[in-house]
Amino acid sequence: NAGVTQTPKFRILKIGQSMTLQCTQDMNHNYMYWYRQDPGMGLKLIYYSVGAGITDKGEVPNGYNVSRSTTEDFPLRLELAAPSQTSVYFCASTPRDSYYYEQYFGPGTRLTVT
Amino acid sequence: DAKTTQPNSMESNEEEPVHLPCNHSTISGTDYIHWYRQLPSQGPEYVIHGLTSNVNNRMASLAIAEDRKSSTLILHRATLRDAAVYYCIPSSGGGADGLTFGKGTHLIIQP
């Protein structure tokens, strides 16, 4: 299994531009998450999904949108990029039926907005 | 979620044991204690978790205080590859609301 894959690895955006961060997992996990990590800080939850067609907001959802049309894919959309969205973005997944859950993280996308 | 307190950083020598402490005095009775670590420029990875009893796996051991208000992650023989930020995360699990990561402890391993 490849696990959780994310593309691109790096991206520079100008203010006001849009982009989609891709996330795919091949473990048939139902739960998927998007986090962001600012320098020197822990991760903050942006959005999560408990299965195809179901998404919900996390702690910091403003400026982002998500969709979940398949179990495997959970893209994160930035519509109007702002410098405050400069961060490293991590996608994660976990099996649905774990009472305690081990989250599997992707390698991250480093985004700079200038 | 329970509030956690971890040292900002710790330093240890290679091939020596490392004890990483975490205080979680507001932990609820149903919260598991999870530990994740984040190697430089990588996503977090699961290390270990436990509820009440001490736990061992191939990566580490987890010692949980009897009152569950603190725990200690033990790396028995640190290697340079163990240099990372270690996060202690109390969580009830089974839910969809993700994990709450604090700033963690930056572990430095000296050769």
CSV table of N, CA and C in Angstrom, one decimal, chain A residues 11-21 62-64 77-86 89 111-114:
chain,number,residue,atom,x,y,z
A,11,ARG,N,4.2,24.4,-3.2
A,11,ARG,CA,3.4,25.3,-4.2
A,11,ARG,C,3.6,26.8,-3.6
A,12,ILE,N,3.8,27.7,-4.6
A,12,ILE,CA,3.8,29.1,-4.3
A,12,ILE,C,2.6,29.7,-5.0
A,13,LEU,N,1.7,30.4,-4.3
A,13,LEU,CA,0.6,31.0,-4.9
A,13,LEU,C,0.6,32.6,-4.7
A,14,LYS,N,0.1,33.3,-5.6
A,14,LYS,CA,-0.1,34.7,-5.4
A,14,LYS,C,-1.4,34.9,-4.7
A,15,ILE,N,-1.5,36.0,-4.0
A,15,ILE,CA,-2.7,36.4,-3.2
A,15,ILE,C,-3.9,36.4,-4.2
A,16,GLY,N,-5.0,35.8,-3.8
A,16,GLY,CA,-6.2,35.8,-4.7
A,16,GLY,C,-6.3,34.6,-5.6
A,17,GLN,N,-5.2,33.9,-5.8
A,17,GLN,CA,-5.2,32.7,-6.6
A,17,GLN,C,-5.9,31.5,-5.9
A,18,SER,N,-6.3,30.5,-6.7
A,18,SER,CA,-7.0,29.4,-6.2
A,18,SER,C,-6.2,28.1,-6.5
A,19,MET,N,-6.4,27.1,-5.7
A,19,MET,CA,-5.7,25.8,-6.0
A,19,MET,C,-6.4,24.7,-5.2
A,20,THR,N,-6.1,23.5,-5.6
A,20,THR,CA,-6.7,22.3,-4.9
A,20,THR,C,-5.5,21.5,-4.5
A,21,LEU,N,-5.5,21.1,-3.2
A,21,LEU,CA,-4.5,20.2,-2.7
A,21,LEU,C,-5.1,18.8,-2.7
A,62,ASN,N,-12.3,28.4,7.8
A,62,ASN,CA,-12.5,29.6,7.0
A,62,ASN,C,-11.4,29.7,5.9
A,63,GLY,N,-11.9,29.9,4.7
A,63,GLY,CA,-11.0,30.1,3.5
A,63,GLY,C,-10.8,28.8,2.8
A,64,TYR,N,-11.4,27.7,3.2
A,64,TYR,CA,-11.2,26.4,2.6
A,64,TYR,C,-12.5,25.7,2.3
A,77,ARG,N,-9.7,22.6,-1.2
A,77,ARG,CA,-9.7,23.7,-2.1
A,77,ARG,C,-9.5,25.0,-1.4
A,78,LEU,N,-8.6,25.8,-1.9
A,78,LEU,CA,-8.4,27.2,-1.5
A,78,LEU,C,-8.9,28.1,-2.6
A,79,GLU,N,-9.9,28.9,-2.3
A,79,GLU,CA,-10.5,29.7,-3.4
A,79,GLU,C,-9.8,31.1,-3.6
A,80,LEU,N,-9.5,31.8,-2.6
A,80,LEU,CA,-8.9,33.1,-2.7
A,80,LEU,C,-7.7,33.1,-1.7
A,81,ALA,N,-6.5,32.7,-2.2
A,81,ALA,CA,-5.4,32.5,-1.3
A,81,ALA,C,-5.0,33.8,-0.6
A,82,ALA,N,-4.7,33.7,0.7
A,82,ALA,CA,-4.3,34.8,1.5
A,82,ALA,C,-3.0,34.5,2.2
A,83,PRO,N,-2.1,35.5,2.5
A,83,PRO,CA,-0.8,35.2,3.2
A,83,PRO,C,-1.0,34.3,4.5
A,84,SER,N,-2.2,34.5,5.2
A,84,SER,CA,-2.4,33.7,6.4
A,84,SER,C,-2.6,32.2,6.1
A,85,GLN,N,-2.7,31.9,4.9
A,85,GLN,CA,-2.8,30.4,4.6
A,85,GLN,C,-1.5,29.8,4.2
A,86,THR,N,-0.4,30.6,4.3
A,86,THR,CA,0.9,30.0,4.2
A,86,THR,C,1.1,29.0,5.4
A,89,TYR,N,0.3,21.7,4.9
A,89,TYR,CA,-1.0,21.0,5.0
A,89,TYR,C,-0.8,19.5,5.0
A,111,LEU,N,2.8,25.1,1.4
A,111,LEU,CA,2.2,26.2,0.6
A,111,LEU,C,2.7,27.6,1.1
A,112,THR,N,3.1,28.4,0.1
A,112,THR,CA,3.5,29.8,0.4
A,112,THR,C,2.6,30.7,-0.4
A,113,VAL,N,2.0,31.7,0.2
A,113,VAL,CA,1.1,32.6,-0.4
A,113,VAL,C,1.8,34.0,-0.3
A,114,THR,N,2.1,34.6,-1.5
A,114,THR,CA,2.8,35.9,-1.4
A,114,THR,C,2.1,37.0,-2.2
